[in-house]
Amino acid sequence: MSQQTLLEVRGLKKYFEAGRPGFFSRTVRHVHAVDGVDLNLRKSEVLALVGESGCGKSTLSLLLMGLEDPTEGMITYDGQNITHLNDNERKSVRRKIQMVFQDPYESLNPTQTIEEIVTEPLVVHGFDGSHAERGEKVKKALEDAGLRPAEVYMKRHPHELSGGQRQRVVIAGALVLDPEIILADEPVSMLDVSIRAEIINLLAELRITRQIAVIFITHDLGSVGFFADRVAVMYLGRIVEIGTMLDVLERPQHPYTKALLSVIPVPNPRMRRERIILQGETPNPIDLPTGCRFHPRCPVAIATCKASDPALIPLTKTHQAACLLLVK
Ligand code: SF4
């Protein structure tokens, strides 16, 4: 795999205003949706971004797409700072970073044919080739998305297709622009279990055939095991652990990652994992806990965790053995 970095994120934050705590209060409260994320993505790499709903992973993907403006931090794509772009500059970057949303039913216009749906991105981005070249691109995108032969599908409407076929049309609509990165936000969670593996296999295939890097956003750590190169685990707006897929799945360091892994069913009935059930709900991202933001739910928390962030906590030997957070 090439080591060329395509996308780099440094200190990225996104806070949303959440009103004032009281009528007379001057303080404006904020939802800390993304709160200091560092990340990079290499060419044709698959990075899984995993976390519970509300952890900030979808907001992070909107920031990467330029659909939200960051409060702080920097995003570079292919060496170019793309943090704040005007509409024209954004348009040319967006050709290269495409998004696949969770719900193929919502993403497709029911009145258009599949051909029209996949042609539309070319029109929006001002494709200047001939009519025949445009048709060829649409056909290739459909076939690369697994809808072969393309002619069978082009004149149909979304309601004539299965859920899996519709998600392939959504992917074809991204492929037609020859992207270098696909941001797939829970792309299989609305699909039948039997079809999920097909879509994941398709994304795995595209990183080889088209050299596309994929950020695969999911709440299900079990679904990324066989195709992600690296896994980033997100909790309350921060990445708490990142590593190669093997390291994270076999040697998780953070207690939160361990808890996520412990509830994934193991296919071998003779192997048992001790289930770690986290107590309580994810804290409110408006009123973040002091110290380590995982401490209210952490099964191995000690008193110090309430006061200091992991990077600052002087971990004792026993605490370190339980927590294993890397002290910077
Ligand atoms: Fe748990 Fe403390 Fe480690 Fe945070 S620093 S993950 S609360 S043990």
CSV table of C-alpha atoms and ligand atoms in Angstrom, one decimal:
chain,number,residue,atom,x,y,z
A,1,MET,CA,0.0,0.0,0.0
A,2,SER,CA,1.2,3.4,-0.9
A,3,GLN,CA,2.2,5.6,2.1
A,4,GLN,CA,1.3,8.8,0.4
A,5,THR,CA,-0.9,10.9,2.7
A,6,LEU,CA,-4.0,12.1,1.0
A,7,LEU,CA,-5.9,13.7,3.8
A,8,GLU,CA,-4.6,15.2,7.0
A,9,VAL,CA,-6.6,16.6,9.9
A,10,ARG,CA,-5.0,18.6,12.8
A,11,GLY,CA,-6.7,19.8,16.0
A,12,LEU,CA,-10.1,19.8,14.3
A,13,LYS,CA,-13.0,21.1,16.4
A,14,LYS,CA,-16.7,21.8,15.8
A,15,TYR,CA,-18.8,23.4,18.5
A,16,PHE,CA,-22.5,24.1,17.9
A,17,GLU,CA,-24.2,26.8,20.0
A,18,ALA,CA,-26.8,25.3,22.3
A,19,GLY,CA,-28.4,28.4,23.9
A,20,ARG,CA,-28.0,29.9,27.4
A,21,PRO,CA,-28.5,27.9,30.6
A,22,GLY,CA,-30.9,30.5,32.0
A,23,PHE,CA,-32.9,33.5,30.8
A,24,PHE,CA,-30.5,36.0,32.5
A,25,SER,CA,-27.3,34.1,31.8
A,26,ARG,CA,-24.6,35.6,29.5
A,27,THR,CA,-22.8,32.3,29.0
A,28,VAL,CA,-23.5,30.6,25.7
A,29,ARG,CA,-23.3,26.8,26.0
A,30,HIS,CA,-21.8,24.7,23.2
A,31,VAL,CA,-22.2,21.1,22.0
A,32,HIS,CA,-18.6,19.8,21.6
A,33,ALA,CA,-19.4,17.6,18.6
A,34,VAL,CA,-15.8,17.3,17.5
A,35,ASP,CA,-13.2,18.3,20.0
A,36,GLY,CA,-9.6,18.2,18.8
A,37,VAL,CA,-9.3,15.4,16.2
A,38,ASP,CA,-6.0,14.5,14.6
A,39,LEU,CA,-6.1,12.0,11.7
A,40,ASN,CA,-4.5,11.1,8.4
A,41,LEU,CA,-5.6,9.0,5.5
A,42,ARG,CA,-3.2,7.4,3.0
A,43,LYS,CA,-3.9,6.7,-0.7
A,44,SER,CA,-6.2,3.6,-1.2
A,45,GLU,CA,-6.3,3.0,2.6
A,46,VAL,CA,-9.4,1.9,4.4
A,47,LEU,CA,-9.8,3.7,7.7
A,48,ALA,CA,-12.7,2.6,9.9
A,49,LEU,CA,-14.1,5.3,12.2
A,50,VAL,CA,-16.0,3.6,15.0
A,51,GLY,CA,-18.1,4.9,17.9
A,52,GLU,CA,-21.6,5.0,19.4
A,53,SER,CA,-24.2,7.3,18.0
A,54,GLY,CA,-23.6,10.9,19.1
A,55,CYS,CA,-19.8,10.5,19.4
A,56,GLY,CA,-19.2,13.0,16.6
A,57,LYS,CA,-18.2,10.7,13.8
A,58,SER,CA,-20.9,12.0,11.4
A,59,THR,CA,-20.1,15.7,12.2
A,60,LEU,CA,-16.4,14.8,11.5
A,61,SER,CA,-17.4,13.5,8.1
A,62,LEU,CA,-19.4,16.6,7.3
A,63,LEU,CA,-16.3,18.7,8.2
A,64,LEU,CA,-14.2,16.6,5.9
A,65,MET,CA,-16.7,17.1,3.1
A,66,GLY,CA,-16.8,20.9,3.7
A,67,LEU,CA,-20.5,20.7,4.5
A,68,GLU,CA,-19.8,22.2,8.0
A,69,ASP,CA,-17.2,24.9,8.9
A,70,PRO,CA,-14.8,23.9,11.6
A,71,THR,CA,-14.6,26.0,14.8
A,72,GLU,CA,-10.8,25.4,14.9
A,73,GLY,CA,-8.2,23.2,13.3
A,74,MET,CA,-6.9,22.4,9.8
A,75,ILE,CA,-7.8,20.0,7.0
A,76,THR,CA,-5.4,19.4,4.1
A,77,TYR,CA,-6.1,17.3,1.0
A,78,ASP,CA,-3.1,16.3,-1.2
A,79,GLY,CA,-1.0,19.0,0.5
A,80,GLN,CA,-3.6,21.8,0.0
A,81,ASN,CA,-5.2,23.5,2.9
A,82,ILE,CA,-9.0,22.9,2.4
A,83,THR,CA,-10.2,24.1,5.8
A,84,HIS,CA,-12.0,27.2,4.5
A,85,LEU,CA,-12.7,27.3,0.8
A,86,ASN,CA,-15.0,29.4,-1.4
A,87,ASP,CA,-17.8,27.7,-3.4
A,88,ASN,CA,-15.7,27.3,-6.6
A,89,GLU,CA,-12.6,25.9,-4.8
A,90,ARG,CA,-14.9,23.6,-2.7
A,91,LYS,CA,-16.5,22.2,-5.8
A,92,SER,CA,-13.2,21.0,-7.3
A,93,VAL,CA,-12.2,19.3,-4.0
A,94,ARG,CA,-15.7,17.8,-3.7
A,95,ARG,CA,-15.2,15.9,-6.9
A,96,LYS,CA,-12.3,14.1,-5.3
A,97,ILE,CA,-14.0,13.5,-1.9
A,98,GLN,CA,-17.4,11.9,-2.3
A,99,MET,CA,-19.8,10.8,0.3
A,100,VAL,CA,-22.1,7.8,0.6
A,101,PHE,CA,-24.9,8.2,3.1
A,102,GLN,CA,-26.6,5.7,5.3
A,103,ASP,CA,-30.0,5.6,3.6
A,104,PRO,CA,-30.1,4.7,-0.1
A,105,TYR,CA,-33.9,5.2,0.0
A,106,GLU,CA,-33.5,8.9,0.9
A,107,SER,CA,-30.5,9.5,-1.2
A,108,LEU,CA,-32.2,8.7,-4.6
A,109,ASN,CA,-34.7,10.9,-6.4
A,110,PRO,CA,-37.7,8.5,-7.0
A,111,THR,CA,-38.7,10.3,-10.2
A,112,GLN,CA,-35.4,9.9,-12.0
A,113,THR,CA,-34.1,6.9,-13.8
A,114,ILE,CA,-30.9,5.3,-12.6
A,115,GLU,CA,-29.1,6.7,-15.7
A,116,GLU,CA,-30.3,10.3,-14.8
A,117,ILE,CA,-29.3,9.8,-11.2
A,118,VAL,CA,-25.7,8.8,-12.0
A,119,THR,CA,-25.4,11.4,-14.8
A,120,GLU,CA,-26.4,14.3,-12.5
A,121,PRO,CA,-23.1,14.7,-10.6
A,122,LEU,CA,-21.3,15.0,-14.0
A,123,VAL,CA,-23.7,17.8,-15.0
A,124,VAL,CA,-23.4,19.6,-11.7
A,125,HIS,CA,-19.6,19.4,-11.9
A,126,GLY,CA,-19.6,20.7,-15.5
A,127,PHE,CA,-18.3,17.6,-17.3
A,128,ASP,CA,-17.1,18.9,-20.7
A,129,GLY,CA,-16.9,15.6,-22.6
A,130,SER,CA,-19.2,14.5,-25.5
A,131,HIS,CA,-22.6,12.9,-24.9
A,132,ALA,CA,-21.1,9.5,-25.8
A,133,GLU,CA,-18.2,10.0,-23.3
A,134,ARG,CA,-20.7,10.9,-20.6
A,135,GLY,CA,-22.7,7.8,-21.3
A,136,GLU,CA,-19.6,5.7,-21.1
A,137,LYS,CA,-18.6,7.1,-17.8
A,138,VAL,CA,-22.1,6.5,-16.3
A,139,LYS,CA,-22.0,2.9,-17.7
A,140,LYS,CA,-18.5,2.2,-16.2
A,141,ALA,CA,-19.5,3.7,-12.8
A,142,LEU,CA,-22.6,1.5,-12.7
A,143,GLU,CA,-20.6,-1.6,-13.7
A,144,ASP,CA,-17.8,-0.8,-11.2
A,145,ALA,CA,-20.5,-0.6,-8.5
A,146,GLY,CA,-21.5,-4.1,-9.4
A,147,LEU,CA,-24.6,-3.3,-11.5
A,148,ARG,CA,-23.7,-5.4,-14.6
A,149,PRO,CA,-24.6,-5.1,-17.4
A,150,ALA,CA,-25.4,-1.5,-16.8
A,151,GLU,CA,-28.0,-1.4,-19.6
A,152,VAL,CA,-30.3,-3.6,-17.5
A,153,TYR,CA,-30.5,-0.9,-14.8
A,154,MET,CA,-30.2,2.4,-16.6
A,155,LYS,CA,-33.8,2.9,-17.5
A,156,ARG,CA,-35.2,1.7,-14.2
A,157,HIS,CA,-36.4,3.8,-11.3
A,158,PRO,CA,-35.1,3.4,-7.7
A,159,HIS,CA,-38.3,1.6,-6.5
A,160,GLU,CA,-37.6,-1.2,-9.0
A,161,LEU,CA,-34.4,-2.1,-7.3
A,162,SER,CA,-33.5,-3.9,-4.0
A,163,GLY,CA,-32.0,-2.0,-1.1
A,164,GLY,CA,-28.5,-3.4,-1.9
A,165,GLN,CA,-28.9,-2.3,-5.6
A,166,ARG,CA,-30.0,1.2,-4.6
A,167,GLN,CA,-26.9,1.5,-2.4
A,168,ARG,CA,-24.8,0.4,-5.4
A,169,VAL,CA,-26.5,3.2,-7.4
A,170,VAL,CA,-25.5,5.7,-4.7
A,171,ILE,CA,-21.9,4.4,-4.9
A,172,ALA,CA,-22.0,4.7,-8.7
A,173,GLY,CA,-23.1,8.3,-8.4
A,174,ALA,CA,-19.9,8.9,-6.3
A,175,LEU,CA,-17.6,6.8,-8.7
A,176,VAL,CA,-18.7,8.7,-11.8
A,177,LEU,CA,-16.6,11.7,-10.6
A,178,ASP,CA,-13.5,9.5,-10.2
A,179,PRO,CA,-13.0,10.3,-6.5
A,180,GLU,CA,-9.8,9.6,-4.5
A,181,ILE,CA,-11.7,9.3,-1.2
A,182,ILE,CA,-15.1,7.9,-0.4
A,183,LEU,CA,-16.6,8.8,3.0
A,184,ALA,CA,-19.1,6.1,3.7
A,185,ASP,CA,-21.4,7.0,6.7
A,186,GLU,CA,-23.0,3.8,8.0
A,187,PRO,CA,-23.4,2.6,4.4
A,188,VAL,CA,-24.8,-0.8,5.4
A,189,SER,CA,-26.8,-0.1,8.5
A,190,MET,CA,-30.1,0.2,6.6
A,191,LEU,CA,-29.5,-2.9,4.6
A,192,ASP,CA,-30.4,-6.6,5.2
A,193,VAL,CA,-27.7,-8.5,7.0
A,194,SER,CA,-27.3,-10.8,3.9
A,195,ILE,CA,-26.5,-7.8,1.7
A,196,ARG,CA,-24.1,-5.9,4.1
A,197,ALA,CA,-21.1,-8.1,3.2
A,198,GLU,CA,-21.7,-7.5,-0.5
A,199,ILE,CA,-21.5,-3.7,-0.1
A,200,ILE,CA,-18.4,-4.0,2.2
A,201,ASN,CA,-16.8,-6.3,-0.4
A,202,LEU,CA,-17.5,-3.8,-3.1
A,203,LEU,CA,-15.8,-1.0,-1.1
A,204,ALA,CA,-12.9,-3.3,-0.5
A,205,GLU,CA,-12.7,-4.0,-4.2
A,206,LEU,CA,-12.8,-0.3,-5.2
A,207,ARG,CA,-9.7,0.5,-3.1
A,208,ILE,CA,-7.8,-2.0,-5.3
A,209,THR,CA,-9.4,-1.5,-8.7
A,210,ARG,CA,-9.8,2.3,-8.5
A,211,GLN,CA,-7.2,3.1,-5.8
A,212,ILE,CA,-9.8,4.8,-3.7
A,213,ALA,CA,-9.3,5.5,0.0
A,214,VAL,CA,-12.3,4.8,2.1
A,215,ILE,CA,-13.3,6.3,5.5
A,216,PHE,CA,-15.9,3.8,6.7
A,217,ILE,CA,-18.0,5.3,9.5
A,218,THR,CA,-19.8,2.8,11.7
A,219,HIS,CA,-21.1,2.1,15.2
A,220,ASP,CA,-20.3,-1.6,14.7
A,221,LEU,CA,-16.7,-2.5,15.3
A,222,GLY,CA,-17.5,-6.1,14.3
A,223,SER,CA,-18.3,-5.1,10.7
A,224,VAL,CA,-14.9,-3.6,9.9
A,225,GLY,CA,-12.7,-6.5,11.0
A,226,PHE,CA,-11.8,-8.0,7.7
A,227,PHE,CA,-11.4,-5.1,5.4
A,228,ALA,CA,-10.1,-2.0,7.3
A,229,ASP,CA,-6.3,-1.3,7.4
A,230,ARG,CA,-6.7,0.9,10.4
A,231,VAL,CA,-9.3,1.6,13.0
A,232,ALA,CA,-10.0,4.9,14.9
A,233,VAL,CA,-12.3,4.7,17.9
A,234,MET,CA,-14.2,7.9,18.8
A,235,TYR,CA,-15.8,8.8,22.0
A,236,LEU,CA,-17.4,12.2,22.9
A,237,GLY,CA,-15.8,14.1,20.1
A,238,ARG,CA,-12.3,12.7,20.4
A,239,ILE,CA,-10.4,9.8,19.0
A,240,VAL,CA,-9.4,7.7,22.0
A,241,GLU,CA,-7.6,5.0,20.1
A,242,ILE,CA,-6.2,4.5,16.6
A,243,GLY,CA,-4.1,1.7,15.2
A,244,THR,CA,-3.8,-1.0,12.7
A,245,MET,CA,-6.9,-3.2,12.5
A,246,LEU,CA,-5.0,-6.2,14.0
A,247,ASP,CA,-3.6,-4.2,16.9
A,248,VAL,CA,-6.9,-2.6,17.8
A,249,LEU,CA,-8.9,-5.9,17.5
A,250,GLU,CA,-6.3,-8.1,19.2
A,251,ARG,CA,-4.6,-5.7,21.6
A,252,PRO,CA,-7.0,-2.9,22.4
A,253,GLN,CA,-5.5,-0.3,24.7
A,254,HIS,CA,-8.4,1.9,25.7
A,255,PRO,CA,-11.1,0.6,28.1
A,256,TYR,CA,-13.8,1.9,25.8
A,257,THR,CA,-12.4,0.0,22.8
A,258,LYS,CA,-12.2,-3.1,25.1
A,259,ALA,CA,-15.9,-2.7,26.0
A,260,LEU,CA,-16.9,-2.3,22.3
A,261,LEU,CA,-15.0,-5.4,21.4
A,262,SER,CA,-16.3,-7.5,24.3
A,263,VAL,CA,-19.9,-7.4,23.0
A,264,ILE,CA,-19.0,-8.6,19.4
A,265,PRO,CA,-20.1,-12.3,19.1
A,266,VAL,CA,-17.3,-14.7,18.6
A,267,PRO,CA,-18.0,-17.4,15.9
A,268,ASN,CA,-16.1,-20.1,17.8
A,269,PRO,CA,-18.4,-21.4,20.6
A,270,ARG,CA,-15.4,-22.7,22.6
A,271,MET,CA,-13.9,-19.2,22.7
A,272,ARG,CA,-15.5,-16.8,25.2
A,273,ARG,CA,-14.9,-13.1,25.7
A,274,GLU,CA,-15.7,-11.5,29.0
A,275,ARG,CA,-18.5,-9.0,28.3
A,276,ILE,CA,-17.9,-5.5,29.6
A,277,ILE,CA,-21.1,-3.7,30.0
A,278,LEU,CA,-20.6,0.0,30.4
A,279,GLN,CA,-22.8,1.6,33.0
A,280,GLY,CA,-24.8,4.7,32.3
A,281,GLU,CA,-25.3,6.8,29.2
A,282,THR,CA,-22.8,8.7,27.1
A,283,PRO,CA,-22.5,12.1,28.9
A,284,ASN,CA,-24.1,15.2,27.5
A,285,PRO,CA,-21.6,16.8,25.0
A,286,ILE,CA,-22.7,20.2,26.3
A,287,ASP,CA,-21.6,19.5,29.9
A,288,LEU,CA,-18.5,17.3,29.4
A,289,PRO,CA,-17.1,15.5,32.4
A,290,THR,CA,-14.0,16.9,34.0
A,291,GLY,CA,-10.7,15.0,33.6
A,292,CYS,CA,-10.9,12.0,31.4
A,293,ARG,CA,-14.3,12.3,29.6
A,294,PHE,CA,-14.8,8.5,29.8
A,295,HIS,CA,-14.4,8.4,33.6
A,296,PRO,CA,-18.2,8.2,34.5
A,297,ARG,CA,-18.5,5.0,32.6
A,298,CYS,CA,-15.0,3.5,32.8
A,299,PRO,CA,-14.8,0.2,34.7
A,300,VAL,CA,-11.2,0.8,35.8
A,301,ALA,CA,-11.4,4.5,36.6
A,302,ILE,CA,-9.7,5.8,39.8
A,303,ALA,CA,-10.1,9.1,41.6
A,304,THR,CA,-7.4,10.9,39.6
A,305,CYS,CA,-9.3,10.2,36.3
A,306,LYS,CA,-12.0,12.7,37.4
A,307,ALA,CA,-9.5,15.5,37.6
A,308,SER,CA,-7.0,15.0,34.8
A,309,ASP,CA,-7.0,14.1,31.2
A,310,PRO,CA,-5.3,10.8,30.3
A,311,ALA,CA,-2.3,12.6,28.8
A,312,LEU,CA,-1.8,14.3,32.2
A,313,ILE,CA,-2.6,11.5,34.6
A,314,PRO,CA,0.5,10.0,36.2
A,315,LEU,CA,-0.6,6.4,35.8
A,316,THR,CA,0.4,4.1,38.6
A,317,LYS,CA,1.5,0.6,37.6
A,318,THR,CA,-1.8,-1.1,38.5
A,319,HIS,CA,-3.9,1.7,37.0
A,320,GLN,CA,-1.7,1.6,33.8
A,321,ALA,CA,-2.2,-2.2,33.5
A,322,ALA,CA,-5.9,-1.7,33.6
A,323,CYS,CA,-6.2,1.4,31.5
A,324,LEU,CA,-3.2,1.1,29.2
A,325,LEU,CA,-3.7,4.6,27.8
A,326,LEU,CA,-0.5,5.9,26.3
A,327,VAL,CA,0.8,8.8,28.3
A,328,LYS,CA,2.1,11.4,25.9
B,1,SF4,FE1,-10.6,5.0,32.4
B,1,SF4,FE2,-9.0,6.6,33.8
B,1,SF4,FE3,-8.1,5.4,31.6
B,1,SF4,FE4,-9.9,7.4,31.4
B,1,SF4,S1,-7.8,7.6,32.2
B,1,SF4,S2,-9.9,5.5,30.3
B,1,SF4,S3,-11.2,7.0,33.2
B,1,SF4,S4,-8.8,4.4,33.5
